[in-house]
PDB file of C-alpha atoms in Angstrom:
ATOM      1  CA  UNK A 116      39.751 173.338  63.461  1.00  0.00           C
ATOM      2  CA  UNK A 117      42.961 175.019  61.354  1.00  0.00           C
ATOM      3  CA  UNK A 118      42.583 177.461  63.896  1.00  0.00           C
ATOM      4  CA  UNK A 119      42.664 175.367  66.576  1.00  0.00           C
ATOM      5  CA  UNK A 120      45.908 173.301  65.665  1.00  0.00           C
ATOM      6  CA  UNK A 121      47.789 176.973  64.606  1.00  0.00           C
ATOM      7  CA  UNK A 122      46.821 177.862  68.137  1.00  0.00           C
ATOM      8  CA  UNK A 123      48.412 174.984  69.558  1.00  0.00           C
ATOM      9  CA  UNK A 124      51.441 174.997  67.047  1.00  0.00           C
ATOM     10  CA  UNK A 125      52.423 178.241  68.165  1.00  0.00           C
ATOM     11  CA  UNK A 126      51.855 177.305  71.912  1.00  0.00           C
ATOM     12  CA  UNK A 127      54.315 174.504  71.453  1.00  0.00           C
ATOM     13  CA  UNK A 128      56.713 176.645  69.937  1.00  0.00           C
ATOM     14  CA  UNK A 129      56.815 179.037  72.693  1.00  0.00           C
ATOM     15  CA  UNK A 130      57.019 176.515  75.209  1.00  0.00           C
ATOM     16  CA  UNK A 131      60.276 174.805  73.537  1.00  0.00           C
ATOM     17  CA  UNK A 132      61.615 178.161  72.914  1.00  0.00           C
ATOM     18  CA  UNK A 133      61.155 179.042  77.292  1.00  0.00           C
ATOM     19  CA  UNK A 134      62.580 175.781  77.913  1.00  0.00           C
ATOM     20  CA  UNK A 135      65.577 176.411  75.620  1.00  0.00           C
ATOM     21  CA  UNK A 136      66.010 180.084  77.566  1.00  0.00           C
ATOM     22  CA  UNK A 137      65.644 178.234  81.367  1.00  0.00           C
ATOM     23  CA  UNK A 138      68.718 176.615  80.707  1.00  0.00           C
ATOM     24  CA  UNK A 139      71.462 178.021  82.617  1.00  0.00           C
ATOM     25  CA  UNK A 140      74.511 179.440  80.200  1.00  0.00           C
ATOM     26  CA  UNK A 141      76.487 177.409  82.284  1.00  0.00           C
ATOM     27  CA  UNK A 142      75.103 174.218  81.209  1.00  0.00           C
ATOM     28  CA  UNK A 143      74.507 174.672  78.078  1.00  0.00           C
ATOM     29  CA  UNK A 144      78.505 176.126  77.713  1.00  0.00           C
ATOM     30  CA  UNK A 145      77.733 179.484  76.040  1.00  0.00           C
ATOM     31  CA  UNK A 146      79.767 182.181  77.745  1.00  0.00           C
ATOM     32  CA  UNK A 147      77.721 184.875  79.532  1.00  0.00           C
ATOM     33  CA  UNK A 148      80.099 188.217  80.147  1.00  0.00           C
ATOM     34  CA  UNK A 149      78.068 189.125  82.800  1.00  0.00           C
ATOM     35  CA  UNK A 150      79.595 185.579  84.743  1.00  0.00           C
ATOM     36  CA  UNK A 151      83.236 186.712  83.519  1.00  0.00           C
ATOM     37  CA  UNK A 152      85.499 189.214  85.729  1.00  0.00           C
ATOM     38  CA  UNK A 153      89.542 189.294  86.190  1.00  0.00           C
ATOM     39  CA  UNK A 154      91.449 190.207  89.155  1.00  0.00           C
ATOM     40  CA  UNK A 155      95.261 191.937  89.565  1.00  0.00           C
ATOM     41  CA  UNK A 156      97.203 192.317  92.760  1.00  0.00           C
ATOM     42  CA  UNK A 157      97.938 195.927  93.404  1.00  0.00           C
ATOM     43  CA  UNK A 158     101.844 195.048  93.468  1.00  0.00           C
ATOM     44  CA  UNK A 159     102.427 195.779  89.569  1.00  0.00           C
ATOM     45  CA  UNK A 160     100.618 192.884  87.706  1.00  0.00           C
ATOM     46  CA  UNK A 161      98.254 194.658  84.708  1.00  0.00           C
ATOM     47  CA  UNK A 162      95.479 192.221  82.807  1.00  0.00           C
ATOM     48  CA  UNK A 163      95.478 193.454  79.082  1.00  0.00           C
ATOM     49  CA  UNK A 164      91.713 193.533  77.524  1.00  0.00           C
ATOM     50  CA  UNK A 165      91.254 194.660  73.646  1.00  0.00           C
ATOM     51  CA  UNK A 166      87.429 195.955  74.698  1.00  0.00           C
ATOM     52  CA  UNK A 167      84.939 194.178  76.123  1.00  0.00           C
ATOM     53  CA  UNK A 168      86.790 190.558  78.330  1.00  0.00           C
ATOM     54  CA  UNK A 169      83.957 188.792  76.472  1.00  0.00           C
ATOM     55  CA  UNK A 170      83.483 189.375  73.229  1.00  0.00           C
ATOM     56  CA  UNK A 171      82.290 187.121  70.003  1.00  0.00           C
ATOM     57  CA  UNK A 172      81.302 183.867  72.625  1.00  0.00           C
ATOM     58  CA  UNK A 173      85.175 183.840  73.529  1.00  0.00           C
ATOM     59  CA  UNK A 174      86.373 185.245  76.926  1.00  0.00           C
ATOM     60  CA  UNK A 175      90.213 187.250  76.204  1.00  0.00           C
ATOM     61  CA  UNK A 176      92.803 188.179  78.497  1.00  0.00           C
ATOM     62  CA  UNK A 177      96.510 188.917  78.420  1.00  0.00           C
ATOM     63  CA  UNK A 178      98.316 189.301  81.684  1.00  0.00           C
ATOM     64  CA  UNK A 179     101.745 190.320  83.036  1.00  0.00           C
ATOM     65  CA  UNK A 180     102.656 189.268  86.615  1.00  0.00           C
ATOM     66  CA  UNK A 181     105.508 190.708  88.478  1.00  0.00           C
ATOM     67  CA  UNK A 182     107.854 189.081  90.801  1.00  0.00           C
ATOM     68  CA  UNK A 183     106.303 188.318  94.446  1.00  0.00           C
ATOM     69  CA  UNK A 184     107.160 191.481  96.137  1.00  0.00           C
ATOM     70  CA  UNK A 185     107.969 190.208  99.994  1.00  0.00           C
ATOM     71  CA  UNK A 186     107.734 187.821 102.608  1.00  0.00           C
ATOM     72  CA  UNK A 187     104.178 189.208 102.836  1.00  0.00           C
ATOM     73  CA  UNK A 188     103.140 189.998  99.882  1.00  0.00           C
ATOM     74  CA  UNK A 189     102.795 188.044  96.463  1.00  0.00           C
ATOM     75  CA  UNK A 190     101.816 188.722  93.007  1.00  0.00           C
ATOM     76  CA  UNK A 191      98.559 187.302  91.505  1.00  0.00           C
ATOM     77  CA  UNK A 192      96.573 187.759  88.454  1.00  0.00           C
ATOM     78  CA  UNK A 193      93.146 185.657  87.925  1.00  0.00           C
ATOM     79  CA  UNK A 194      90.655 185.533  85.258  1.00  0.00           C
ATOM     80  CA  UNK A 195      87.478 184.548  87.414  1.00  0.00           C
ATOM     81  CA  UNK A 196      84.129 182.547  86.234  1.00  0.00           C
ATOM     82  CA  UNK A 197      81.655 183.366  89.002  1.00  0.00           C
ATOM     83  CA  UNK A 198      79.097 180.376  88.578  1.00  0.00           C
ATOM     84  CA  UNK A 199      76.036 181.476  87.474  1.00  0.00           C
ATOM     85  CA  UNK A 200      73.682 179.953  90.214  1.00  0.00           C
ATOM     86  CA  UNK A 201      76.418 180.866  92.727  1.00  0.00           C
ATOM     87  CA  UNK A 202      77.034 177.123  93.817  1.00  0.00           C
ATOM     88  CA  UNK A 203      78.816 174.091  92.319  1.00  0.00           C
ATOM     89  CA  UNK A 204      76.409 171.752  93.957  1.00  0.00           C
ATOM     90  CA  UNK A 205      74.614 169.328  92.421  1.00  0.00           C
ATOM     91  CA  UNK A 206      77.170 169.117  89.694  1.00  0.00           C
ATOM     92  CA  UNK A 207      79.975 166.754  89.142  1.00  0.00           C
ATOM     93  CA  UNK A 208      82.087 167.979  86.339  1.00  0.00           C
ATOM     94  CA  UNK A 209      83.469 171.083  84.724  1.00  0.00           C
ATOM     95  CA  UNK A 210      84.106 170.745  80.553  1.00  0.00           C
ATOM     96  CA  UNK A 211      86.313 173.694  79.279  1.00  0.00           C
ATOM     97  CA  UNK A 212      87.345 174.496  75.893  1.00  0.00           C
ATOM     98  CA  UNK A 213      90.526 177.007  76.048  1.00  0.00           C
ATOM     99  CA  UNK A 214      93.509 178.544  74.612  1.00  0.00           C
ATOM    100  CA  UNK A 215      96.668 178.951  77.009  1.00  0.00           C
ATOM    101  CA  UNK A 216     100.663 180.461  76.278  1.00  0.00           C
ATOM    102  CA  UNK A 217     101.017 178.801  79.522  1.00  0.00           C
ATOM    103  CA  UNK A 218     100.342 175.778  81.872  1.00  0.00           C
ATOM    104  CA  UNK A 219      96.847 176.857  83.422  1.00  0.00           C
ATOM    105  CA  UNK A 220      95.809 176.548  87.123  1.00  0.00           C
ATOM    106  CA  UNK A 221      92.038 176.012  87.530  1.00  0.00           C
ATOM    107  CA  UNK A 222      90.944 176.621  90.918  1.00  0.00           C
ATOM    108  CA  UNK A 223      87.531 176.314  92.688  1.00  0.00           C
ATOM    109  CA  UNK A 224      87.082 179.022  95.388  1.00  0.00           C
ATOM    110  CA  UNK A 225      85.791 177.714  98.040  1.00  0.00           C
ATOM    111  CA  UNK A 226      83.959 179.930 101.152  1.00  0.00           C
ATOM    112  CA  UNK A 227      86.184 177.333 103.927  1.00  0.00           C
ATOM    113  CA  UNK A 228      89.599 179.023 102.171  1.00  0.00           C
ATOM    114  CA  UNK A 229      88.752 182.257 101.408  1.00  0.00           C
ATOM    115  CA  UNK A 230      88.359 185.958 102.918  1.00  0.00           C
ATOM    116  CA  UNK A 231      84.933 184.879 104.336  1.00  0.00           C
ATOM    117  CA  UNK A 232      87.127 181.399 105.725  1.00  0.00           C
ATOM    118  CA  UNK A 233      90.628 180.600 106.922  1.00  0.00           C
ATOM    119  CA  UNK A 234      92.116 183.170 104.589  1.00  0.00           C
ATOM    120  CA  UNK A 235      94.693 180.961 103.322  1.00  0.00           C
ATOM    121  CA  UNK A 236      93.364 180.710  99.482  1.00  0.00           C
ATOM    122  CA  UNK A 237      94.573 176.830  99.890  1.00  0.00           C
ATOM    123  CA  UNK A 238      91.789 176.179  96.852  1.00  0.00           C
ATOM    124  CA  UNK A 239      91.552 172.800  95.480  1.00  0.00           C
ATOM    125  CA  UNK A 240      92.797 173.272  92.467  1.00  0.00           C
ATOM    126  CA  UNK A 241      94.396 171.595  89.217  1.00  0.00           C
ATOM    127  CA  UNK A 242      97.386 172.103  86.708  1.00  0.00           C
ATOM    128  CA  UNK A 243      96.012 172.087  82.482  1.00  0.00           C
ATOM    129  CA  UNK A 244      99.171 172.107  80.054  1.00  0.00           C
ATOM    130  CA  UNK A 245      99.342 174.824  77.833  1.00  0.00           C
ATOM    131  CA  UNK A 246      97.766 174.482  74.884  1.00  0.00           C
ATOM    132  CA  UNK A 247      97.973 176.695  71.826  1.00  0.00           C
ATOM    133  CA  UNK A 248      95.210 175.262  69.470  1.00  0.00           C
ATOM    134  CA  UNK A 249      91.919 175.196  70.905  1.00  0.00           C
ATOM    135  CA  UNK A 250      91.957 171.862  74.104  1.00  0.00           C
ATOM    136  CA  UNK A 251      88.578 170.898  75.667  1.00  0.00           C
ATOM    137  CA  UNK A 252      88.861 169.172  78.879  1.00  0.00           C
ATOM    138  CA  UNK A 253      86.466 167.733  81.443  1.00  0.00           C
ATOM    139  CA  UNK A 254      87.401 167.901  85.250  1.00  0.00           C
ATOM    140  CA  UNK A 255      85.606 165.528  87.749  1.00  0.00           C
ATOM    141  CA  UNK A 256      85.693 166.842  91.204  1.00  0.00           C
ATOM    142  CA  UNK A 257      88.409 164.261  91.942  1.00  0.00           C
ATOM    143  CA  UNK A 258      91.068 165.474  89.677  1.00  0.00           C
ATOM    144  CA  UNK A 259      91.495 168.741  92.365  1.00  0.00           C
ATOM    145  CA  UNK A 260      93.960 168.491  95.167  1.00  0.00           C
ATOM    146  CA  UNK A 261      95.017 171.249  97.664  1.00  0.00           C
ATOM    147  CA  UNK A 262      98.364 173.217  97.129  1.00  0.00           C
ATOM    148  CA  UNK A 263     101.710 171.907  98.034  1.00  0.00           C
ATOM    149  CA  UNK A 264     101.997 175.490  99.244  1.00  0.00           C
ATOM    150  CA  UNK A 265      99.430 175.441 101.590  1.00  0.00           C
ATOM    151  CA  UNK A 266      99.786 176.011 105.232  1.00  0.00           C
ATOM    152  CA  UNK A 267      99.381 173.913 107.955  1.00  0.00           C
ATOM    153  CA  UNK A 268      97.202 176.011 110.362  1.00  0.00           C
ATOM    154  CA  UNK A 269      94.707 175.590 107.076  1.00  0.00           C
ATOM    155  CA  UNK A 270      92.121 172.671 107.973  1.00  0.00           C
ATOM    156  CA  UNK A 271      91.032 170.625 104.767  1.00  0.00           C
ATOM    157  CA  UNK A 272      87.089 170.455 104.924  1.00  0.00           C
ATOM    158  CA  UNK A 273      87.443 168.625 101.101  1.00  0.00           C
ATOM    159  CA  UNK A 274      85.908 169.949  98.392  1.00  0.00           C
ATOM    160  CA  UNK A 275      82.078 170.913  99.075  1.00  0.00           C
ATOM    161  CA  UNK A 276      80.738 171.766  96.140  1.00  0.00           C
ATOM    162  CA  UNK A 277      77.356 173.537  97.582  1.00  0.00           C
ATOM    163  CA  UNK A 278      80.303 176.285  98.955  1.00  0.00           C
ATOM    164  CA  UNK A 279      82.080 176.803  95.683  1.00  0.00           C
ATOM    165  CA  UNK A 280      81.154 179.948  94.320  1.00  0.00           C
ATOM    166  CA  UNK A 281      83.803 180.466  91.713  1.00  0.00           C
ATOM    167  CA  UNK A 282      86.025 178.959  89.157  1.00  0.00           C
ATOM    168  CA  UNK A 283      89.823 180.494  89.060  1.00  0.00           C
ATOM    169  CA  UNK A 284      91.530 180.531  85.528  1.00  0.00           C
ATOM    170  CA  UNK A 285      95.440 181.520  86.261  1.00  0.00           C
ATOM    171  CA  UNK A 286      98.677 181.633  84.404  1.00  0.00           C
ATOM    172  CA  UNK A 287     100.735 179.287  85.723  1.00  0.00           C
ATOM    173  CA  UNK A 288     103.447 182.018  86.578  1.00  0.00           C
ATOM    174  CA  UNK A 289     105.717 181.376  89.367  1.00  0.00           C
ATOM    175  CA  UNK A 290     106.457 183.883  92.632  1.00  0.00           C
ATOM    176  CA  UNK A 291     109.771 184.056  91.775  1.00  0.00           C
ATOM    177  CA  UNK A 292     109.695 185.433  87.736  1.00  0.00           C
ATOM    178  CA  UNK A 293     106.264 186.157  87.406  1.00  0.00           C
ATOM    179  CA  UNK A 294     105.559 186.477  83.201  1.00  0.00           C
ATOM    180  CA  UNK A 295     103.150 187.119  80.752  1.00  0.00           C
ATOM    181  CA  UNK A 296     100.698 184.859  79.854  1.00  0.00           C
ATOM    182  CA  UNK A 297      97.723 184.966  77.256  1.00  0.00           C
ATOM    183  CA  UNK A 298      94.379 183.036  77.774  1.00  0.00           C
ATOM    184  CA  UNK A 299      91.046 182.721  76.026  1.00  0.00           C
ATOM    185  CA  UNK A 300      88.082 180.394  77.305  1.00  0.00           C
ATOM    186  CA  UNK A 301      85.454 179.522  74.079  1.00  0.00           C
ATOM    187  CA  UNK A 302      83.477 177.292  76.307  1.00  0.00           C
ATOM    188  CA  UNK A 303      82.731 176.150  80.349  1.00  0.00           C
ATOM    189  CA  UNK A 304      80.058 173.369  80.696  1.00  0.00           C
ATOM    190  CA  UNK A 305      79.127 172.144  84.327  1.00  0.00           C
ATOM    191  CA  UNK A 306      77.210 168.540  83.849  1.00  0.00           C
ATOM    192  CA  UNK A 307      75.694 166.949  87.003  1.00  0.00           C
TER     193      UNK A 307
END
């Protein structure tokens, strides 16, 4: 009997401990480096990493943006959060807990305004205010609007979430200056 209820002690425990591991990082807000990437535009901007962009559960970047070049060509630097599951559907909210010299941009990229869409990169997106001690936030799909900058041959199919495929972190650095910017996420949570 002792035997028995070891036996089914131990069961237990494994089964809480496989539940625990089938939650996606992405809900449960622990940073996974292998969802974490960064992007430069080949104009001039540079992305500063000390080692690995995730490192201790904290995702670090520095970044220096250049001027817009032309007519045709702009400046960009992006650290990206590609969503685990490769979908924002069936979730309504985004929690983030981050560090930020600058105003922060949070886009969702979105399949209808991308390369693989209308190629205008007219993401919904928001503004966050800088913050220099640690700010958690939580976004409902209502607090993103489209661009002011965004053109008119762009049609607005709204957000849908099932298309979303990415979350945008950028420096709120303008065409015109460009800047330097430092940024460090400790935490993303997506809740349904």
């Amino acid at each position: 009997m002792k035997h028995q209820w070891l036996g089914l002690l131990v069961l237990l425990a494994l089964l809480g401990c496989s539940d625990r591991s089938a939650v996606p990082s992405a809900v449960k807000g622990e940073l996974d480096a292998l969802d974490w990437r960064y992007a430069t535009d080949p104009h001039g901007s540079k992305a500063a990493v000390d080692g690995d962009l995730v490192q201790d559960g904290i995702a670090r970047i520095a970044f220096t943006r250049v001027p817009r070049v032309d007519e045709q060509n702009n400046s960009w630097v992006e650290l990206i959060y590609d969503l685990p599951s490769g979908s924002l559907g069936g979730y309504s909210s985004i929690s983030l807990e981050y560090l930020s010299s600058s105003d922060l941009v949070v886009k969702l990229s979105q399949l209808e305004y991308g390369e693989q869409g209308d190629q205008s990169y007219a993401h919904y997106q928001t503004v966050l205010s800088a913050a220099t001690d640690w700010r958690q936030v939580t976004l409902v799909l209502s607090d993103f609007e489209r661009p002011d900058w965004t053109p008119a041959t762009s049609i607005d199919h709204g957000i849908v979430a099932a298309h979303v495929n990415a979350i945008y972190l950028v420096p709120d650095l303008t065409d015109d200056a460009g800047g330097q910017a430092s940024l460090s996420i400790r935490a993303i949570r997506l809740t349904e």
